[in-house]
Structures are given as structure tokens and as C-alpha cells.
Amino acid sequence: MSRSSDSKQQQPPTRRDALVLGAGLAAGIAGLTSVGARAQGAVAPKELRLDHAYYSPTSLVLRRFGWLEEDLAKDGTAVRWVLSAGSNRALEYLNAGSIDIGSTAGLAALLARANGNPIRTPYIFSRPEWTALVVRGDSGIRSLADLKGRRIAATKGTDPYLFLLRALHTVGLKRGDIEHVALQHADGRAALEQGRVDAWAGLDPLMAASELDAGSRLLYRNVGFNTYGFLNVREEFLARHPQTVRRVIAAYERARAWTLANPSDAAKILSEEAKVSLPVALLQVKLRSDFSHPQPSDEHVKALQAAAPILTAEQLVKPGVDLNRTIADLVDTRFAAGLVKA
């Protein structure tokens, strides 16, 4: 099934653009290091805790090469990586103070912020098509309307779950019209392939693996319903250690430039880390990930404004919550200015 014409992604930068970006970032990172946490009395943290996730290929590249550890060691800051299995896990860790920086989908971050999770988003790690509604290859389900009364697996608090709700609304269905089976992403895939659920709101690379390895079929795709990859920071950490956060963003930019210049090698890293085949990883990195718009902007604000009504319609936020205000509080369009080469 093809993507709708109004959901066409913009073309990512060329390999030459990525190499130029990488050269500029090397100088930028050096400048940040010289200022570092010593600037104007800023104090470097003893430890930075951040996540890596299979749905964020650049986080895997950054972790693999140790660029952040090398930079922050100059100020005595250790780096500890924590695996996030989904946006819900990353948001739980952020809310509990278990990590300082975490990777989530944009709409999931908005839902968390609206419900009291004190996070801000100063960087966009990708614009992916990482979720769709998936059925088995031999399923008789052919349309969204056929999902009424069916058992559907989805991980609450994540983009796939919210994608499911938005998709249902397009045909006049609501959450109460299906039987939602709350499973973490990997368990949802297993339940689908074993016939324990009728459909699954998938997440790459698990979704791509189910397609290529198990013959599963994408029932419904809509790249416009896939919200961006948000790199979120606890507000308290951002206030205390802004220079460290800037250096994390600079390191992510280095990983982004490397990924754009070496997509096949980035896919190989994903394949090794997520333990999926190389064709699965290539599908995710080359065909379903757009790394070209890392600077938070009106583009991301408008995407959340378009998606936000589902949170109210399905009573996922408290009555009276001003979602436009919440979006403004969440998306930081200024912090990364000067660090990002769009």
C-alpha cells in the first residue's frame, strides 16, 4: 500500500551534504569542548544518563563510537547508556529521574508532558515512518473498518498506540470499538505471528522484521500520523547543565552526519544491536527514516497541534488541559540554534 500524496517526505541531504555537515560539526564540537562545563561557572555533572533505542539508529551510532564519552571525559563526566524498549519506557525513566535524556515519539512526549512529566525537547533525532497497523499475511482483514471488535496489540503511551487510535477515528471507530491488548512491542509482534491477536500496531525494526521474516502485511500506513523522534531532557537537568545538553546535541549531530554519509554501515550497527537481519535494518534506515530536520521548529509544533485532538477525544489527558500551551512548553525551538546544520 502506498503512502498518501500529502504525506510525502522531503528528500534527505546528499552524501556530500552530510560530509560537509560532519566537517562543520567537528569544529563546533571542538568549540563546545573548549567552553564546556567550565563556562561562566557551569558545573559538569558527574554522570550523564541517556538512552539508546532500536527505533533511533543515530543513538546506536553514537553509542557504538563513544564520541560522547570521549568529549565529556574532559570534564570528568561519565556516560551511562540505558536501553529504551519504547517511548513508554523512556518516559517512565525520565519521570522517575532514572535517565536525564530519552528518545520518544513526539505525540507520546506531548501526552507525558500534559500528564505532568517535566520534560522539554531541544532536538529531533528523526522523522520516521516507524509504525503502521500490521496483520498476518493470511488475514482476512482488508480495511480499517474490519478491525471493529478485533483484538489489537499496542503498547500504551507510544506512537503506535496513538497511531492506532488516530487510524480508527478515520473510519468512525474509537478505542471502545476494539479489544485493546496491552503488550510491549516485541510481545505484540509475537502475539500477532502466533495468532493470539488479530492486528498489531507495530514499531520498527520489529515491524520490518515481521514483514520480511514472517510475511506480515501492513494493513494501514500513514506517514503523517507518525510523529517525529523527540530527544527529551528532564527540565531540572537542562536548567542545571545546559552546556552538557548542548554537547549531547553536538554529538548527535556528528552521529547524524555519519549516518547520512554511511547509511549501510548505520544499518549494520542496527542489525547487530537489535539482532535483526541486515535487510530488515536497511529497510528501516534507508526507506523509513528521514534525518533531515533535527532543529525543532514550527513544523514540529504544527504536527503536534494536528495530532493533539486524539488525546482529548480518547480522554487520555485531564479535562481542561491546554494542549497548545503544553506543546509550547515541550518543543524548544531555540536551544539547539547554532548547533544544528539543517
Short mmCIF file of C-alpha atoms in Angstrom, two decimals:
data_model
loop_
_atom_site.label_atom_id
_atom_site.label_comp_id
_atom_site.label_asym_id
_atom_site.label_seq_id
_atom_site.Cartn_x
_atom_site.Cartn_y
_atom_site.Cartn_z
CA MET A 1 0.00 0.00 0.00
CA SER A 2 1.48 3.35 -0.99
CA ARG A 3 1.73 6.42 1.16
CA SER A 4 -0.77 9.20 0.59
CA SER A 5 0.44 12.04 -1.61
CA ASP A 6 0.07 14.66 1.13
CA SER A 7 2.40 12.63 3.36
CA LYS A 8 5.41 12.63 1.02
CA GLN A 9 8.68 13.03 2.89
CA GLN A 10 11.20 15.61 1.81
CA GLN A 11 14.39 14.29 0.24
CA PRO A 12 17.23 13.85 2.75
CA PRO A 13 20.58 15.57 2.23
CA THR A 14 23.05 14.02 -0.18
CA ARG A 15 26.24 12.23 0.87
CA ARG A 16 28.20 15.39 0.01
CA ASP A 17 25.89 17.45 2.24
CA ALA A 18 26.48 15.00 5.08
CA LEU A 19 30.26 15.17 4.70
CA VAL A 20 30.19 18.97 4.72
CA LEU A 21 27.94 18.84 7.78
CA GLY A 22 30.34 16.47 9.50
CA ALA A 23 33.30 18.77 8.90
CA GLY A 24 31.41 21.73 10.33
CA LEU A 25 30.31 19.74 13.35
CA ALA A 26 33.86 18.71 14.19
CA ALA A 27 34.74 22.38 14.58
CA GLY A 28 31.54 23.03 16.51
CA ILE A 29 32.17 20.21 18.95
CA ALA A 30 35.72 21.43 19.49
CA GLY A 31 34.36 24.88 20.30
CA LEU A 32 31.84 23.47 22.73
CA THR A 33 34.53 21.43 24.42
CA SER A 34 36.75 24.45 24.93
CA VAL A 35 33.87 26.26 26.58
CA GLY A 36 32.50 23.07 28.12
CA ALA A 37 31.06 22.95 31.58
CA ARG A 38 33.65 25.46 32.78
CA ALA A 39 31.89 28.35 31.03
CA GLN A 40 30.60 31.04 33.35
CA GLY A 41 30.77 28.85 36.41
CA ALA A 42 28.68 26.00 35.00
CA VAL A 43 29.25 22.71 36.81
CA ALA A 44 29.58 19.48 34.86
CA PRO A 45 27.56 16.51 36.13
CA LYS A 46 29.45 13.52 37.49
CA GLU A 47 27.34 11.26 35.29
CA LEU A 48 25.14 11.68 32.24
CA ARG A 49 22.43 9.05 31.85
CA LEU A 50 20.79 8.73 28.47
CA ASP A 51 19.03 6.09 26.46
CA HIS A 52 19.69 4.25 23.25
CA ALA A 53 16.86 2.67 21.28
CA TYR A 54 16.46 0.48 18.25
CA TYR A 55 13.92 2.98 16.89
CA SER A 56 16.67 5.64 16.98
CA PRO A 57 19.53 4.49 14.72
CA THR A 58 21.63 7.58 15.45
CA SER A 59 21.62 6.76 19.18
CA LEU A 60 23.13 3.38 18.33
CA VAL A 61 25.80 5.00 16.14
CA LEU A 62 26.68 7.48 18.89
CA ARG A 63 26.93 4.74 21.49
CA ARG A 64 28.96 2.47 19.22
CA PHE A 65 31.72 5.03 18.53
CA GLY A 66 31.96 6.51 22.02
CA TRP A 67 32.19 10.11 20.80
CA LEU A 68 30.16 11.45 23.72
CA GLU A 69 32.24 9.57 26.29
CA GLU A 70 35.43 10.93 24.72
CA ASP A 71 34.18 14.51 24.83
CA LEU A 72 32.62 14.53 28.31
CA ALA A 73 35.58 12.74 29.90
CA LYS A 74 37.48 16.02 29.59
CA ASP A 75 35.26 17.39 32.37
CA GLY A 76 35.11 14.20 34.43
CA THR A 77 31.58 13.27 33.35
CA ALA A 78 30.87 9.56 32.96
CA VAL A 79 28.26 8.39 30.44
CA ARG A 80 25.77 5.64 31.23
CA TRP A 81 23.54 4.22 28.48
CA VAL A 82 20.14 2.67 29.19
CA LEU A 83 18.15 0.71 26.60
CA SER A 84 14.62 2.01 25.96
CA ALA A 85 12.28 -0.62 24.53
CA GLY A 86 9.69 2.00 23.61
CA SER A 87 8.58 5.59 24.22
CA ASN A 88 6.66 4.47 27.29
CA ARG A 89 9.82 3.09 28.88
CA ALA A 90 11.90 6.17 28.05
CA LEU A 91 9.21 8.42 29.51
CA GLU A 92 8.95 6.31 32.66
CA TYR A 93 12.72 6.56 33.13
CA LEU A 94 12.66 10.33 32.61
CA ASN A 95 9.77 10.84 35.01
CA ALA A 96 11.49 8.73 37.67
CA GLY A 97 14.81 10.54 37.20
CA SER A 98 16.50 7.30 36.12
CA ILE A 99 17.79 8.95 32.95
CA ASP A 100 18.44 12.57 32.02
CA ILE A 101 17.84 12.37 28.27
CA GLY A 102 15.48 9.98 26.48
CA SER A 103 14.23 9.19 22.97
CA THR A 104 10.49 9.08 22.27
CA ALA A 105 7.88 9.80 19.67
CA GLY A 106 6.60 13.36 19.60
CA LEU A 107 2.97 12.64 20.45
CA ALA A 108 3.99 10.31 23.27
CA ALA A 109 6.16 13.10 24.69
CA LEU A 110 3.23 15.51 24.47
CA LEU A 111 0.96 13.06 26.28
CA ALA A 112 3.55 12.64 29.03
CA ARG A 113 4.11 16.39 29.40
CA ALA A 114 0.35 17.00 29.55
CA ASN A 115 0.12 14.48 32.37
CA GLY A 116 2.88 16.06 34.43
CA ASN A 117 6.17 14.62 33.16
CA PRO A 118 8.58 17.65 33.32
CA ILE A 119 10.43 17.28 30.00
CA ARG A 120 11.48 19.53 27.14
CA THR A 121 12.51 18.67 23.58
CA PRO A 122 15.53 20.57 22.23
CA TYR A 123 16.37 18.16 19.37
CA ILE A 124 14.68 15.96 16.75
CA PHE A 125 16.55 12.72 16.06
CA SER A 126 14.49 11.64 13.02
CA ARG A 127 11.26 11.86 11.05
CA PRO A 128 10.44 8.16 10.74
CA GLU A 129 7.71 6.02 9.35
CA TRP A 130 8.21 3.63 12.22
CA THR A 131 4.66 2.46 12.81
CA ALA A 132 1.73 1.04 10.86
CA LEU A 133 -1.12 -1.36 11.56
CA VAL A 134 0.00 -4.90 10.83
CA VAL A 135 -1.90 -8.13 10.18
CA ARG A 136 -0.76 -11.63 9.29
CA GLY A 137 -0.23 -12.37 5.64
CA ASP A 138 -3.18 -14.79 5.57
CA SER A 139 -5.55 -12.49 7.47
CA GLY A 140 -8.98 -11.78 6.07
CA ILE A 141 -8.84 -8.24 7.47
CA ARG A 142 -8.66 -5.87 4.50
CA SER A 143 -9.66 -2.45 5.82
CA LEU A 144 -9.68 -0.37 8.98
CA ALA A 145 -13.42 -0.93 9.27
CA ASP A 146 -12.74 -4.67 9.55
CA LEU A 147 -10.94 -4.02 12.86
CA LYS A 148 -14.20 -3.43 14.73
CA GLY A 149 -14.46 -5.94 17.56
CA ARG A 150 -10.97 -7.35 16.88
CA ARG A 151 -8.11 -7.95 19.30
CA ILE A 152 -5.33 -5.48 18.60
CA ALA A 153 -1.97 -5.37 20.36
CA ALA A 154 -0.37 -2.00 21.08
CA THR A 155 1.95 -0.53 23.70
CA LYS A 156 0.17 2.21 25.65
CA GLY A 157 1.89 5.58 25.81
CA THR A 158 3.72 5.11 22.49
CA ASP A 159 3.34 6.37 18.92
CA PRO A 160 2.00 3.01 17.68
CA TYR A 161 -0.82 3.10 20.26
CA LEU A 162 -1.73 6.69 19.40
CA PHE A 163 -1.37 5.88 15.68
CA LEU A 164 -3.91 3.07 16.19
CA LEU A 165 -6.41 5.45 17.81
CA ARG A 166 -5.97 8.08 15.09
CA ALA A 167 -6.38 5.43 12.38
CA LEU A 168 -9.59 4.12 13.96
CA HIS A 169 -11.02 7.64 14.11
CA THR A 170 -10.63 8.00 10.34
CA VAL A 171 -13.37 5.38 9.88
CA GLY A 172 -15.53 6.45 12.81
CA LEU A 173 -14.22 3.89 15.30
CA LYS A 174 -12.96 4.54 18.83
CA ARG A 175 -10.88 2.69 21.37
CA GLY A 176 -14.04 1.08 22.80
CA ASP A 177 -14.86 -0.47 19.41
CA ILE A 178 -11.85 -2.80 19.55
CA GLU A 179 -10.32 -5.04 22.20
CA HIS A 180 -7.01 -3.45 23.03
CA VAL A 181 -4.35 -5.92 24.19
CA ALA A 182 -1.65 -4.03 26.09
CA LEU A 183 1.70 -5.60 25.20
CA GLN A 184 5.23 -4.27 24.85
CA HIS A 185 6.29 -4.03 21.19
CA ALA A 186 8.22 -7.32 20.95
CA ASP A 187 5.40 -9.21 22.66
CA GLY A 188 2.87 -7.62 20.32
CA ARG A 189 4.78 -8.92 17.33
CA ALA A 190 4.91 -12.42 18.81
CA ALA A 191 1.18 -12.34 19.62
CA LEU A 192 0.35 -11.37 16.04
CA GLU A 193 2.52 -14.02 14.43
CA GLN A 194 1.19 -16.67 16.82
CA GLY A 195 -2.42 -15.76 16.08
CA ARG A 196 -3.25 -14.54 19.59
CA VAL A 197 -4.30 -11.11 18.30
CA ASP A 198 -5.84 -10.04 15.01
CA ALA A 199 -3.67 -6.99 14.42
CA TRP A 200 -0.72 -5.16 15.91
CA ALA A 201 0.35 -1.51 15.98
CA GLY A 202 3.94 -2.22 15.00
CA LEU A 203 7.26 -0.49 15.60
CA ASP A 204 10.45 -0.76 13.58
CA PRO A 205 12.70 -2.68 13.42
CA LEU A 206 10.29 -5.31 14.79
CA MET A 207 7.66 -4.36 12.23
CA ALA A 208 10.09 -4.63 9.32
CA ALA A 209 11.27 -7.99 10.66
CA SER A 210 7.70 -9.26 10.85
CA GLU A 211 7.15 -8.20 7.23
CA LEU A 212 10.31 -9.71 5.80
CA ASP A 213 10.72 -12.74 8.06
CA ALA A 214 7.12 -13.75 8.82
CA GLY A 215 5.22 -12.42 5.80
CA SER A 216 3.09 -10.00 7.81
CA ARG A 217 1.18 -7.35 5.88
CA LEU A 218 0.86 -3.62 6.54
CA LEU A 219 -2.88 -3.00 6.67
CA TYR A 220 -2.73 0.76 7.13
CA ARG A 221 0.12 3.22 6.58
CA ASN A 222 0.04 6.97 7.05
CA VAL A 223 3.39 8.70 7.45
CA GLY A 224 1.54 11.85 8.53
CA PHE A 225 0.34 10.01 11.64
CA ASN A 226 3.91 9.02 12.56
CA THR A 227 5.12 11.81 14.84
CA TYR A 228 8.75 12.83 14.95
CA GLY A 229 11.53 11.30 17.03
CA PHE A 230 11.95 13.63 20.02
CA LEU A 231 15.09 13.76 22.14
CA ASN A 232 13.73 14.82 25.51
CA VAL A 233 15.57 16.24 28.53
CA ARG A 234 14.41 16.49 32.12
CA GLU A 235 13.78 20.19 32.78
CA GLU A 236 15.77 20.14 36.00
CA PHE A 237 18.81 18.66 34.23
CA LEU A 238 18.50 21.14 31.37
CA ALA A 239 18.44 24.06 33.80
CA ARG A 240 21.46 22.81 35.77
CA HIS A 241 23.60 21.52 32.90
CA PRO A 242 22.78 23.39 29.67
CA GLN A 243 26.34 23.08 28.35
CA THR A 244 26.24 19.30 28.75
CA VAL A 245 22.95 19.14 26.85
CA ARG A 246 24.46 21.26 24.06
CA ARG A 247 27.36 18.84 23.82
CA VAL A 248 24.95 15.90 23.62
CA ILE A 249 23.17 17.62 20.73
CA ALA A 250 26.50 18.31 19.03
CA ALA A 251 27.39 14.62 19.41
CA TYR A 252 24.02 13.60 17.97
CA GLU A 253 24.70 15.89 15.05
CA ARG A 254 28.01 14.11 14.48
CA ALA A 255 26.16 10.77 14.52
CA ARG A 256 23.52 12.13 12.15
CA ALA A 257 26.16 13.32 9.67
CA TRP A 258 27.90 9.94 9.83
CA THR A 259 24.61 8.09 9.33
CA LEU A 260 23.69 10.21 6.30
CA ALA A 261 27.12 9.55 4.78
CA ASN A 262 27.17 5.84 5.71
CA PRO A 263 23.58 4.53 5.74
CA SER A 264 24.56 0.93 5.00
CA ASP A 265 27.07 0.92 7.84
CA ALA A 266 24.49 2.50 10.15
CA ALA A 267 22.10 -0.29 9.17
CA LYS A 268 24.77 -2.84 10.01
CA ILE A 269 25.09 -1.36 13.51
CA LEU A 270 21.31 -1.51 13.92
CA SER A 271 21.30 -5.09 12.70
CA GLU A 272 23.94 -6.10 15.24
CA GLU A 273 22.42 -4.22 18.17
CA ALA A 274 18.77 -5.15 17.58
CA LYS A 275 19.64 -8.67 16.39
CA VAL A 276 17.67 -8.32 13.17
CA SER A 277 18.76 -9.23 9.66
CA LEU A 278 20.61 -6.67 7.58
CA PRO A 279 17.74 -6.38 5.04
CA VAL A 280 15.41 -5.50 7.92
CA ALA A 281 17.81 -2.85 9.20
CA LEU A 282 18.32 -1.43 5.70
CA LEU A 283 14.56 -1.12 5.26
CA GLN A 284 14.34 0.90 8.47
CA VAL A 285 17.37 3.14 7.95
CA LYS A 286 17.21 3.78 4.20
CA LEU A 287 13.48 3.74 3.42
CA ARG A 288 11.69 4.63 6.65
CA SER A 289 13.94 7.19 8.35
CA ASP A 290 14.37 10.84 7.42
CA PHE A 291 17.23 12.51 9.31
CA SER A 292 16.99 15.89 7.58
CA HIS A 293 15.12 18.14 10.06
CA PRO A 294 16.79 17.96 13.50
CA GLN A 295 16.12 21.56 14.59
CA PRO A 296 12.80 21.83 16.48
CA SER A 297 10.62 24.34 14.64
CA ASP A 298 7.09 25.34 13.72
CA GLU A 299 6.99 22.20 11.58
CA HIS A 300 7.07 20.05 14.71
CA VAL A 301 4.74 22.33 16.66
CA LYS A 302 2.13 22.14 13.89
CA ALA A 303 2.46 18.36 13.66
CA LEU A 304 1.66 18.05 17.36
CA GLN A 305 -1.21 20.52 17.10
CA ALA A 306 -2.71 18.39 14.35
CA ALA A 307 -2.29 15.22 16.40
CA ALA A 308 -3.31 16.59 19.81
CA PRO A 309 -7.12 16.27 19.44
CA ILE A 310 -6.85 12.46 19.73
CA LEU A 311 -5.61 12.90 23.31
CA THR A 312 -8.76 14.81 24.24
CA ALA A 313 -11.13 12.68 22.18
CA GLU A 314 -9.94 9.49 23.85
CA GLN A 315 -9.77 11.13 27.32
CA LEU A 316 -6.04 10.48 27.67
CA VAL A 317 -5.45 13.85 29.35
CA LYS A 318 -7.26 15.56 32.20
CA PRO A 319 -10.19 17.78 31.25
CA GLY A 320 -9.19 21.40 30.82
CA VAL A 321 -5.56 20.77 29.87
CA ASP A 322 -4.40 23.44 27.41
CA LEU A 323 -2.61 21.30 24.85
CA ASN A 324 -1.43 24.25 22.77
CA ARG A 325 0.28 25.64 25.85
CA THR A 326 1.70 22.21 26.63
CA ILE A 327 3.13 21.96 23.11
CA ALA A 328 4.77 25.37 23.52
CA ASP A 329 6.28 24.27 26.82
CA LEU A 330 7.52 21.00 25.34
CA VAL A 331 9.06 21.94 21.98
CA ASP A 332 12.13 24.13 22.49
CA THR A 333 12.71 25.81 19.13
CA ARG A 334 15.69 27.93 20.29
CA PHE A 335 18.02 25.82 22.43
CA ALA A 336 19.81 24.00 19.59
CA ALA A 337 20.15 27.07 17.37
CA GLY A 338 23.75 27.28 16.15
CA LEU A 339 24.39 23.59 16.83
CA VAL A 340 22.24 22.15 14.07
CA LYS A 341 23.07 22.35 10.37
CA ALA A 342 19.67 21.67 8.86
#
